[in-house]
Amino acid sequence: MSRLDDVRAAMGRAGVDALWVSAPANVRALTGFSSGADGKVLVLAGEATLYTDARYTVQAREESSVPQHIARPPETYEHAAERVRGLRVGFEAEHLTVAGLEDLRAHWDAALVPTRGLVEALRRVKTAQEVAAIREAQALADRVFGEVRPLIRAGVREIDVALALELGLRRAGAEVGFDVIVASGPRGAMPHGVASERVIEDGDLVTVDFGARLRGYHSDMTRTVAVGTPSEEMRRVYNAVLEAEEAAVAAVRPGVTGGELDALARGILERHGLGEAFAHSLGHGVGLNVHEGPGLRKGSEDVLEPGMVVTIEPGAYLPGVGGVRIEDLVLVTEGGHEVLSRTPKENV
Ligand code: ZN
Ligand code: ZN
């Protein structure tokens, strides 16, 4: 079954006859068309149409086998109006703007029904092709990290480390997946501390979180490395986070829920007195978006299935002192899991 067939099954469950897909990653997942600037898909029981404008005629033809209609609004809406007359049409409530909804209302004689996460739910389990892209993106990121690791030393600014990573990714033919996080010393207490001009000092722990994007698919990995000898306290924190991370990775297998994995890692950090310091969720799915389903967080009932790609990333953040996060990218397999991120975790 293709993703379009899966969408039609999901449409049936949601009680809609048609679906107007406007989120760029969902358009890409259903059609292969990669321009986020102008792409919409109308999915009906027996057909689907990709709408984009004349700037993308060639690209759409190259990337997608879904039938295409090249037009700009309002012609786009008028073309679709013929097909949706009298139907119940789902739209993506989390993505369509209010103006976009008003346009549909103005042009269509149809019942418009808000839907949430319909295509996203199907994107959780990756196709073999998607897994290959993510695997390749991570391998490339591992290689670049290895090249840049010697630069992480006293006297070097965080942004110079980030730039070297970005340059390495670009030179290898990938895009930079998201803002590179390089958080050294006390800045390590900020879970999302993007690289600053701070100069790395002897004794710092340095948290580096970065990813590549290849053919639209992301990798995501964090390593915390030591420059010189960090304080006793921060070494203790590092080893507690490492213990939690390794235990959670080891427990990844089909059937386990995101909530169970989060509780496992959180329990270990709590036993080390770091429950409060673990201020975010354990992990997330990775694909066309760097953050997508399933959710690995407190109470999540999302069940892991073979073909899902998720991160395991516990951390501990001590304001004014520093922080640690360790993140691996993990493929759920029939028999358990495969860790896609291969960069070694250092002894601190
Ligand atoms: Zn990350
Ligand atoms: Zn992540």
mmCIF file with all atom_site columns, N, CA and C in Angstrom, residues 267-291:
data_model
loop_
_atom_site.group_PDB
_atom_site.id
_atom_site.type_symbol
_atom_site.label_atom_id
_atom_site.label_alt_id
_atom_site.label_comp_id
_atom_site.label_asym_id
_atom_site.label_entity_id
_atom_site.label_seq_id
_atom_site.pdbx_PDB_ins_code
_atom_site.Cartn_x
_atom_site.Cartn_y
_atom_site.Cartn_z
_atom_site.occupancy
_atom_site.B_iso_or_equiv
_atom_site.pdbx_formal_charge
_atom_site.auth_seq_id
_atom_site.auth_comp_id
_atom_site.auth_asym_id
_atom_site.auth_atom_id
_atom_site.pdbx_PDB_model_num
ATOM 1  N N  . GLY A 1 267 ? 13.535 7.806  36.134 1.00 0.00 ? 267 GLY A N  1
ATOM 2  C CA . GLY A 1 267 ? 13.724 7.117  37.415 1.00 0.00 ? 267 GLY A CA 1
ATOM 3  C C  . GLY A 1 267 ? 15.197 7.047  37.787 1.00 0.00 ? 267 GLY A C  1
ATOM 4  N N  . ILE A 1 268 ? 16.027 6.767  36.795 1.00 0.00 ? 268 ILE A N  1
ATOM 5  C CA . ILE A 1 268 ? 17.470 6.676  37.069 1.00 0.00 ? 268 ILE A CA 1
ATOM 6  C C  . ILE A 1 268 ? 18.011 8.046  37.499 1.00 0.00 ? 268 ILE A C  1
ATOM 7  N N  . LEU A 1 269 ? 17.598 9.097  36.790 1.00 0.00 ? 269 LEU A N  1
ATOM 8  C CA . LEU A 1 269 ? 18.085 10.438 37.152 1.00 0.00 ? 269 LEU A CA 1
ATOM 9  C C  . LEU A 1 269 ? 17.549 10.857 38.518 1.00 0.00 ? 269 LEU A C  1
ATOM 10 N N  . GLU A 1 270 ? 16.315 10.451 38.823 1.00 0.00 ? 270 GLU A N  1
ATOM 11 C CA . GLU A 1 270 ? 15.763 10.765 40.155 1.00 0.00 ? 270 GLU A CA 1
ATOM 12 C C  . GLU A 1 270 ? 16.583 10.097 41.249 1.00 0.00 ? 270 GLU A C  1
ATOM 13 N N  . ARG A 1 271 ? 16.979 8.857  41.009 1.00 0.00 ? 271 ARG A N  1
ATOM 14 C CA . ARG A 1 271 ? 17.787 8.151  42.019 1.00 0.00 ? 271 ARG A CA 1
ATOM 15 C C  . ARG A 1 271 ? 19.124 8.853  42.251 1.00 0.00 ? 271 ARG A C  1
ATOM 16 N N  . HIS A 1 272 ? 19.602 9.570  41.215 1.00 0.00 ? 272 HIS A N  1
ATOM 17 C CA . HIS A 1 272 ? 20.837 10.346 41.370 1.00 0.00 ? 272 HIS A CA 1
ATOM 18 C C  . HIS A 1 272 ? 20.566 11.768 41.857 1.00 0.00 ? 272 HIS A C  1
ATOM 19 N N  . GLY A 1 273 ? 19.313 12.027 42.247 1.00 0.00 ? 273 GLY A N  1
ATOM 20 C CA . GLY A 1 273 ? 18.967 13.369 42.735 1.00 0.00 ? 273 GLY A CA 1
ATOM 21 C C  . GLY A 1 273 ? 18.855 14.402 41.612 1.00 0.00 ? 273 GLY A C  1
ATOM 22 N N  . LEU A 1 274 ? 18.655 13.926 40.374 1.00 0.00 ? 274 LEU A N  1
ATOM 23 C CA . LEU A 1 274 ? 18.647 14.846 39.229 1.00 0.00 ? 274 LEU A CA 1
ATOM 24 C C  . LEU A 1 274 ? 17.288 14.892 38.515 1.00 0.00 ? 274 LEU A C  1
ATOM 25 N N  . GLY A 1 275 ? 16.244 14.430 39.202 1.00 0.00 ? 275 GLY A N  1
ATOM 26 C CA . GLY A 1 275 ? 14.915 14.429 38.588 1.00 0.00 ? 275 GLY A CA 1
ATOM 27 C C  . GLY A 1 275 ? 14.480 15.822 38.155 1.00 0.00 ? 275 GLY A C  1
ATOM 28 N N  . GLU A 1 276 ? 14.673 16.793 39.050 1.00 0.00 ? 276 GLU A N  1
ATOM 29 C CA . GLU A 1 276 ? 14.286 18.182 38.752 1.00 0.00 ? 276 GLU A CA 1
ATOM 30 C C  . GLU A 1 276 ? 15.128 18.759 37.617 1.00 0.00 ? 276 GLU A C  1
ATOM 31 N N  . ALA A 1 277 ? 16.380 18.284 37.541 1.00 0.00 ? 277 ALA A N  1
ATOM 32 C CA . ALA A 1 277 ? 17.320 18.837 36.557 1.00 0.00 ? 277 ALA A CA 1
ATOM 33 C C  . ALA A 1 277 ? 17.038 18.339 35.144 1.00 0.00 ? 277 ALA A C  1
ATOM 34 N N  . PHE A 1 278 ? 16.262 17.258 35.028 1.00 0.00 ? 278 PHE A N  1
ATOM 35 C CA . PHE A 1 278 ? 15.905 16.697 33.705 1.00 0.00 ? 278 PHE A CA 1
ATOM 36 C C  . PHE A 1 278 ? 14.623 17.404 33.272 1.00 0.00 ? 278 PHE A C  1
ATOM 37 N N  . ALA A 1 279 ? 14.812 18.553 32.601 1.00 0.00 ? 279 ALA A N  1
ATOM 38 C CA . ALA A 1 279 ? 13.707 19.493 32.428 1.00 0.00 ? 279 ALA A CA 1
ATOM 39 C C  . ALA A 1 279 ? 12.952 19.348 31.116 1.00 0.00 ? 279 ALA A C  1
ATOM 40 N N  . HIS A 1 280 ? 13.186 18.278 30.372 1.00 0.00 ? 280 HIS A N  1
ATOM 41 C CA . HIS A 1 280 ? 12.447 18.122 29.112 1.00 0.00 ? 280 HIS A CA 1
ATOM 42 C C  . HIS A 1 280 ? 12.103 16.652 28.926 1.00 0.00 ? 280 HIS A C  1
ATOM 43 N N  . SER A 1 281 ? 11.505 16.339 27.759 1.00 0.00 ? 281 SER A N  1
ATOM 44 C CA . SER A 1 281 ? 11.105 14.945 27.555 1.00 0.00 ? 281 SER A CA 1
ATOM 45 C C  . SER A 1 281 ? 12.282 14.120 27.047 1.00 0.00 ? 281 SER A C  1
ATOM 46 N N  . LEU A 1 282 ? 12.104 12.806 27.057 1.00 0.00 ? 282 LEU A N  1
ATOM 47 C CA . LEU A 1 282 ? 13.212 11.898 26.745 1.00 0.00 ? 282 LEU A CA 1
ATOM 48 C C  . LEU A 1 282 ? 13.584 11.917 25.275 1.00 0.00 ? 282 LEU A C  1
ATOM 49 N N  . GLY A 1 283 ? 12.600 12.081 24.394 1.00 0.00 ? 283 GLY A N  1
ATOM 50 C CA . GLY A 1 283 ? 12.957 12.021 22.980 1.00 0.00 ? 283 GLY A CA 1
ATOM 51 C C  . GLY A 1 283 ? 11.759 12.208 22.081 1.00 0.00 ? 283 GLY A C  1
ATOM 52 N N  . HIS A 1 284 ? 11.998 12.000 20.793 1.00 0.00 ? 284 HIS A N  1
ATOM 53 C CA . HIS A 1 284 ? 10.987 12.311 19.784 1.00 0.00 ? 284 HIS A CA 1
ATOM 54 C C  . HIS A 1 284 ? 11.282 11.518 18.524 1.00 0.00 ? 284 HIS A C  1
ATOM 55 N N  . GLY A 1 285 ? 10.285 11.395 17.664 1.00 0.00 ? 285 GLY A N  1
ATOM 56 C CA . GLY A 1 285 ? 10.518 10.834 16.346 1.00 0.00 ? 285 GLY A CA 1
ATOM 57 C C  . GLY A 1 285 ? 11.277 11.820 15.481 1.00 0.00 ? 285 GLY A C  1
ATOM 58 N N  . VAL A 1 286 ? 11.945 11.289 14.450 1.00 0.00 ? 286 VAL A N  1
ATOM 59 C CA . VAL A 1 286 ? 12.743 12.117 13.531 1.00 0.00 ? 286 VAL A CA 1
ATOM 60 C C  . VAL A 1 286 ? 12.424 11.690 12.101 1.00 0.00 ? 286 VAL A C  1
ATOM 61 N N  . GLY A 1 287 ? 12.287 12.657 11.210 1.00 0.00 ? 287 GLY A N  1
ATOM 62 C CA . GLY A 1 287 ? 12.010 12.333 9.812  1.00 0.00 ? 287 GLY A CA 1
ATOM 63 C C  . GLY A 1 287 ? 12.109 13.584 8.966  1.00 0.00 ? 287 GLY A C  1
ATOM 64 N N  . LEU A 1 288 ? 11.037 13.892 8.233  1.00 0.00 ? 288 LEU A N  1
ATOM 65 C CA . LEU A 1 288 ? 11.005 15.129 7.443  1.00 0.00 ? 288 LEU A CA 1
ATOM 66 C C  . LEU A 1 288 ? 11.046 16.336 8.367  1.00 0.00 ? 288 LEU A C  1
ATOM 67 N N  . ASN A 1 289 ? 10.526 16.187 9.557  1.00 0.00 ? 289 ASN A N  1
ATOM 68 C CA . ASN A 1 289 ? 10.711 17.207 10.605 1.00 0.00 ? 289 ASN A CA 1
ATOM 69 C C  . ASN A 1 289 ? 11.695 16.636 11.625 1.00 0.00 ? 289 ASN A C  1
ATOM 70 N N  . VAL A 1 290 ? 12.489 17.519 12.207 1.00 0.00 ? 290 VAL A N  1
ATOM 71 C CA . VAL A 1 290 ? 13.456 17.012 13.192 1.00 0.00 ? 290 VAL A CA 1
ATOM 72 C C  . VAL A 1 290 ? 12.728 16.587 14.467 1.00 0.00 ? 290 VAL A C  1
ATOM 73 N N  . HIS A 1 291 ? 11.589 17.217 14.736 1.00 0.00 ? 291 HIS A N  1
ATOM 74 C CA . HIS A 1 291 ? 10.748 16.777 15.852 1.00 0.00 ? 291 HIS A CA 1
ATOM 75 C C  . HIS A 1 291 ? 9.408  16.332 15.295 1.00 0.00 ? 291 HIS A C  1
#
